[in-house]
mmCIF file of C-alpha atoms in Angstrom:
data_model
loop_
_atom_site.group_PDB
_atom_site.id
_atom_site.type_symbol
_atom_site.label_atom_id
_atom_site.label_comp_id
_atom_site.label_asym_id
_atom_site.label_seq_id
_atom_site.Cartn_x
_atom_site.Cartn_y
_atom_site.Cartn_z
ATOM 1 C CA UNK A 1 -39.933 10.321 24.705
ATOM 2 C CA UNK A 2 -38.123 10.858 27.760
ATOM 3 C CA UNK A 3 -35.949 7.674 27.519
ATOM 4 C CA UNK A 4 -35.211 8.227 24.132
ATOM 5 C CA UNK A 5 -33.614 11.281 24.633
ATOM 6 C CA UNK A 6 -31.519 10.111 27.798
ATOM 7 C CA UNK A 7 -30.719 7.524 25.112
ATOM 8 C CA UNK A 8 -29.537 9.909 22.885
ATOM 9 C CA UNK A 9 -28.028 12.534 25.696
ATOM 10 C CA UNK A 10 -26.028 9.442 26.670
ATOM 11 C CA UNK A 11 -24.417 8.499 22.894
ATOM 12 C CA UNK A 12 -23.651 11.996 22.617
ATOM 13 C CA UNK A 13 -21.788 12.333 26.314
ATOM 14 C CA UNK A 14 -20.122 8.794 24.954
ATOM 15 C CA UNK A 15 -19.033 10.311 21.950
ATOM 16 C CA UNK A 16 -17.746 13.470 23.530
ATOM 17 C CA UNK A 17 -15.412 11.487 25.673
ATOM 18 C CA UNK A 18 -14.136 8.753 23.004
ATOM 19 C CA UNK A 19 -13.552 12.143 21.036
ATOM 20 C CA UNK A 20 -9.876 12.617 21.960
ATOM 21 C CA UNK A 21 -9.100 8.336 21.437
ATOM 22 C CA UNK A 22 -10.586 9.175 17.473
ATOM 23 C CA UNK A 23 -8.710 12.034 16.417
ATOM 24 C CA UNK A 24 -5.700 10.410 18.247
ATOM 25 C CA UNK A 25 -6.316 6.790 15.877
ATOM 26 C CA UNK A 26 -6.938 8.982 13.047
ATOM 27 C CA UNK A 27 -3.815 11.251 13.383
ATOM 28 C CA UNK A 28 -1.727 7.757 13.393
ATOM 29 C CA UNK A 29 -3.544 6.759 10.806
ATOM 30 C CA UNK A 30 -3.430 9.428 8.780
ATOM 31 C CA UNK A 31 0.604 10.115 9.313
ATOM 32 C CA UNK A 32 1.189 6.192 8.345
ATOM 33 C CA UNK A 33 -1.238 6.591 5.365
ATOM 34 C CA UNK A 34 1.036 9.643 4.528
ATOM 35 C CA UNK A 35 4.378 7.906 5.030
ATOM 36 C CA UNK A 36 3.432 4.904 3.014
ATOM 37 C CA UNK A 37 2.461 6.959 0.072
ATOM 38 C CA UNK A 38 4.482 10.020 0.178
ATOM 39 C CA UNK A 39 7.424 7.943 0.332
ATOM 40 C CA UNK A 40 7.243 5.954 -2.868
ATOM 41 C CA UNK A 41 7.863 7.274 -6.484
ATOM 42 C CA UNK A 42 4.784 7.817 -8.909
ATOM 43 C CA UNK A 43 4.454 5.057 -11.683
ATOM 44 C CA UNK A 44 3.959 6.273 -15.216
ATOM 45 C CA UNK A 45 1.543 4.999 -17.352
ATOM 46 C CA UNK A 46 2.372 1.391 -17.777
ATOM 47 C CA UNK A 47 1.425 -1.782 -19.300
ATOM 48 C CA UNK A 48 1.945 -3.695 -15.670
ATOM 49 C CA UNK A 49 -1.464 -1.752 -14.826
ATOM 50 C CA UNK A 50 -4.857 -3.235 -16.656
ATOM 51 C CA UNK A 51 -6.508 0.507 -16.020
ATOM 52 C CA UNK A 52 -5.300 3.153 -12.397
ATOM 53 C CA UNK A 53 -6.693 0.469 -10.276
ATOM 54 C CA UNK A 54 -5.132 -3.260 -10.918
ATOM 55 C CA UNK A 55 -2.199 -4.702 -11.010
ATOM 56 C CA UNK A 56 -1.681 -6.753 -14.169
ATOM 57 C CA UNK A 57 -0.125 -10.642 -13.810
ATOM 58 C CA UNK A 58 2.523 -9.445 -16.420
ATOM 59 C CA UNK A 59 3.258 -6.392 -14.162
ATOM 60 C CA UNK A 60 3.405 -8.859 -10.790
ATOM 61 C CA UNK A 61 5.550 -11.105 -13.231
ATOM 62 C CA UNK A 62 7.750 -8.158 -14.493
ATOM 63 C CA UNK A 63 8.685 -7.235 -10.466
ATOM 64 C CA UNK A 64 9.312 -10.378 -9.461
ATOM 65 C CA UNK A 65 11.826 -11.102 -12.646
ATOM 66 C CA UNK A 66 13.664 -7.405 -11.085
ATOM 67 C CA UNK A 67 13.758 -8.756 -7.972
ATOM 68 C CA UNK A 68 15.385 -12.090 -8.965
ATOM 69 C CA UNK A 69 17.694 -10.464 -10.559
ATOM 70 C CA UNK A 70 18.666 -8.022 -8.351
ATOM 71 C CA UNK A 71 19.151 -10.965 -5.943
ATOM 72 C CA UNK A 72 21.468 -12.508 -8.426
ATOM 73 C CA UNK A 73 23.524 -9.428 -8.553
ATOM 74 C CA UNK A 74 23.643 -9.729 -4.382
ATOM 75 C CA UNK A 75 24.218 -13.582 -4.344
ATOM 76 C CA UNK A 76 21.238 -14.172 -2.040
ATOM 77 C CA UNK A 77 18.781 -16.721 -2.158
ATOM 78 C CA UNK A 78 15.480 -15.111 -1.517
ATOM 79 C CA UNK A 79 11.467 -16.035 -1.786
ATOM 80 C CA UNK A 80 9.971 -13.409 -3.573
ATOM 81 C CA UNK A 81 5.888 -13.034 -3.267
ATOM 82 C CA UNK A 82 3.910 -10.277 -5.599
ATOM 83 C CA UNK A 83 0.306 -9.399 -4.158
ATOM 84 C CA UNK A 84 -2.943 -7.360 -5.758
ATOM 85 C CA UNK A 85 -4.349 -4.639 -3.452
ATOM 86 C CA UNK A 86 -6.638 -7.225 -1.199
ATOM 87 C CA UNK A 87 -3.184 -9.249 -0.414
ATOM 88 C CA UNK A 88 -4.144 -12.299 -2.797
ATOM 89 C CA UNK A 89 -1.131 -13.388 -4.385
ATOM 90 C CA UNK A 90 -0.564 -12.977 -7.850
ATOM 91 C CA UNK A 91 3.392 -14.734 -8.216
ATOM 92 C CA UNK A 92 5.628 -16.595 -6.667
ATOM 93 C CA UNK A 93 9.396 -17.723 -6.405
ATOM 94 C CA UNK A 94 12.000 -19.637 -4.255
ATOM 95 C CA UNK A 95 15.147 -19.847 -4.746
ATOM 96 C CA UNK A 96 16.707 -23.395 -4.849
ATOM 97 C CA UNK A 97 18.623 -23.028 -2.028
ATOM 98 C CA UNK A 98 16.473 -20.867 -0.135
ATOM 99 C CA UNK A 99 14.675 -21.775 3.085
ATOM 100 C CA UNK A 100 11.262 -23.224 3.199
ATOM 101 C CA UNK A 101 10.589 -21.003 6.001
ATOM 102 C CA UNK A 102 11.170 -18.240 3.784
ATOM 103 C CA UNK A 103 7.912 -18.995 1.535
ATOM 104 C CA UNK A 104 5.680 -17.757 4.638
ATOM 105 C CA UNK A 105 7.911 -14.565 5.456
ATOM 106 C CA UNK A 106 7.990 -12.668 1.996
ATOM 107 C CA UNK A 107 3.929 -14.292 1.238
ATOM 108 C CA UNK A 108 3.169 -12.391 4.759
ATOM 109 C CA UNK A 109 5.486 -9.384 4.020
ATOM 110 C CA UNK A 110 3.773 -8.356 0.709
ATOM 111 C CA UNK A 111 0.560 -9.159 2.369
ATOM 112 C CA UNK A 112 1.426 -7.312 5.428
ATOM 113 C CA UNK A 113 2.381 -4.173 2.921
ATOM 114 C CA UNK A 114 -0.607 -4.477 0.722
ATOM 115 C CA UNK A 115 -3.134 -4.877 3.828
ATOM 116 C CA UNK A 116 -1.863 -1.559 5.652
ATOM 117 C CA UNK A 117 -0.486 -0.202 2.728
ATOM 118 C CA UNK A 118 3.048 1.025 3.802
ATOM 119 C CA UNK A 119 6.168 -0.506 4.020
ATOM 120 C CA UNK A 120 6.599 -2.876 6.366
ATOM 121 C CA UNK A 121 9.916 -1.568 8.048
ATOM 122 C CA UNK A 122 8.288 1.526 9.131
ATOM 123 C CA UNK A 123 5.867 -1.289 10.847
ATOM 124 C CA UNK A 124 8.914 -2.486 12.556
ATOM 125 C CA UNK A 125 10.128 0.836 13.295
ATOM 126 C CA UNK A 126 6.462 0.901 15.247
ATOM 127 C CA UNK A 127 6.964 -2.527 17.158
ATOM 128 C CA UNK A 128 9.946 -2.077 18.335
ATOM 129 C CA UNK A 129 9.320 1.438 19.369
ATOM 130 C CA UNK A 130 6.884 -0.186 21.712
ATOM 131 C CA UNK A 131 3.748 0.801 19.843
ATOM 132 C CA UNK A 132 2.363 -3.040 19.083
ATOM 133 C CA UNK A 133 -0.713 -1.662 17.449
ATOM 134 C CA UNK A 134 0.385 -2.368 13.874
ATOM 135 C CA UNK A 135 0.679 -6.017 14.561
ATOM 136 C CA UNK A 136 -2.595 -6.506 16.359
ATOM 137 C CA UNK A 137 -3.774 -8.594 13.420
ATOM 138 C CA UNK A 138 -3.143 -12.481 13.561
ATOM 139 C CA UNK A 139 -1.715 -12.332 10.402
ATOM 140 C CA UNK A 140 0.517 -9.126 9.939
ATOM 141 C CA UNK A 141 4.003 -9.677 9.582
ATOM 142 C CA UNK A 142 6.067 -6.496 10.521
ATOM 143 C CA UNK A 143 9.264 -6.914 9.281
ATOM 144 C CA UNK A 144 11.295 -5.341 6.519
ATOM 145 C CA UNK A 145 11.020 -6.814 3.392
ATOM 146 C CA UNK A 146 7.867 -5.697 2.337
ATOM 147 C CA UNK A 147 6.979 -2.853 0.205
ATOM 148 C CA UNK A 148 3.592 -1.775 -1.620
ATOM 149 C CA UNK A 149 3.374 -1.069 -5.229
ATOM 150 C CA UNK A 150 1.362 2.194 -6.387
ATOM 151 C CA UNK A 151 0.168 3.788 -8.980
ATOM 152 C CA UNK A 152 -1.134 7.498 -8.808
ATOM 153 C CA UNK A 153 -0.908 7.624 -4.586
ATOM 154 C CA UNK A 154 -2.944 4.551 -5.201
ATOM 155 C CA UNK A 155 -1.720 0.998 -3.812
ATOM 156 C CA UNK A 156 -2.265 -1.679 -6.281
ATOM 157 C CA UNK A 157 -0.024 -4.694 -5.027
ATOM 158 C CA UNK A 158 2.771 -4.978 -2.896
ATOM 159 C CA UNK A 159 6.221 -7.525 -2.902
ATOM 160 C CA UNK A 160 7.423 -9.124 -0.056
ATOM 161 C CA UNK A 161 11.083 -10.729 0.123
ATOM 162 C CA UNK A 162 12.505 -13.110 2.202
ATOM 163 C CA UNK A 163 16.862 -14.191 2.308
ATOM 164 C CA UNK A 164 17.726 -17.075 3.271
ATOM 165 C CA UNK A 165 21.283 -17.574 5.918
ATOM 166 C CA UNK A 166 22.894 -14.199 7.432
ATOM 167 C CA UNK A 167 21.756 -12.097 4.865
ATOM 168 C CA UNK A 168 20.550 -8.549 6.675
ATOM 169 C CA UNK A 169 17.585 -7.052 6.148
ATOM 170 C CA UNK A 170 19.638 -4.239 4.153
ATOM 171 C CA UNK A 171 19.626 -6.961 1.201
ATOM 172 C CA UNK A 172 16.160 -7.891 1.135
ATOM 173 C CA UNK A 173 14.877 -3.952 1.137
ATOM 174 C CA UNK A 174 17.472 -3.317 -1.692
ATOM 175 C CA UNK A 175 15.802 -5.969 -3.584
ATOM 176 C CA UNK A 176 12.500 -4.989 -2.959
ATOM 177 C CA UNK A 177 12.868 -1.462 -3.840
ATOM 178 C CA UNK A 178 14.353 -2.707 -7.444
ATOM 179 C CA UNK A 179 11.485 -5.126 -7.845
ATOM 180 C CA UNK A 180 9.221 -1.756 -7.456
ATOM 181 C CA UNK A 181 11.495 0.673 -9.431
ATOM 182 C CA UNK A 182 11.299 -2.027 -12.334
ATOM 183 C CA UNK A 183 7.709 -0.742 -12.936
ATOM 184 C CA UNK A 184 8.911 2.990 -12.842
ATOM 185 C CA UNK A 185 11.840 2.515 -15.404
ATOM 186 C CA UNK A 186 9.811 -0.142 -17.728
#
């Protein structure tokens, strides 16, 4: 009885003093929860969306045609990957001329944005602001190019998208944000 209490006296003391460290985690998590969210428009009903909660292939098809052709319109050869919510991709599509090493950057952008569900320049913003937490994954790739796709403050998919050459970041974000706005006008 006596150890299980000094047990117990001991969790809560632990507790007490990992306190501050939680609400700290949560408040970041919270305000990047907030930011990815708050900071993309709200879909309408639409046929890209099999019910609130999935992304449809014909939806994931239907961005990635806006974002080729929003490339097009930019004359920029670009990879252009479309994930569900749990980051498994859904579409695909190089560009002829585009870089093979671009197939890995927009796959691990849209996974990246799906996975913490934000965009993945504010990531970037983070990294380079010295806070590496963001990218303690293996497999997170926090660079712009990758934005999620939601439905009702609820993320469903995101699309990642990778230039090829001297194209700046600027281009690949304008892209992705008319591969996502697709969904909102169609």
């Amino acid at each position: 009885s006596t150890s299980r209490m000094s047990v117990s006296v001991r969790q809560a003391s632990l507790r007490q003093a990992l306190r501050p460290f939680a609400l700290y985690r949560t408040g970041i998590q919270q305000k990047r929860r907030t930011f990815a969210l708050d900071s993309l428009p709200p879909l309408p009903q639409h046929p890209a969306f099999a019910s609130h909660s999935k992304l449809t292939h014909e939806g994931a098809r239907g961005v990635l045609n806006a974002a080729m052709k929003k490339a097009k319109e930019l004359h920029v050869e670009v990879a252009v990957a479309v994930v569900d919510e749990g980051g498994h991709l859904l579409v695909f599509e190089r560009m002829t001329n585009c870089s093979t090493s671009s197939i890995r950057l927009a796959t691990g952008k849209a996974v990246t944005a799906a996975a913490f569900k934000m965009s993945t320049k504010f990531m970037e913003d983070e990294v380079r602001s010295g806070d590496w937490s963001t990218a303690g994954t293996g497999d997170a790739t926090p660079v712009e190019g990758g934005l999620p796709i939601s439905h009702q403050k609820v993320v469903l998919g995101a699309v990642g998208v990778s230039a090829s050459g001297i194209c700046g970041s600027e281009q690949e974000v304008l892209i992705a944000q008319a591969a996502v706005n697709s969904l909102v006008q169609g």
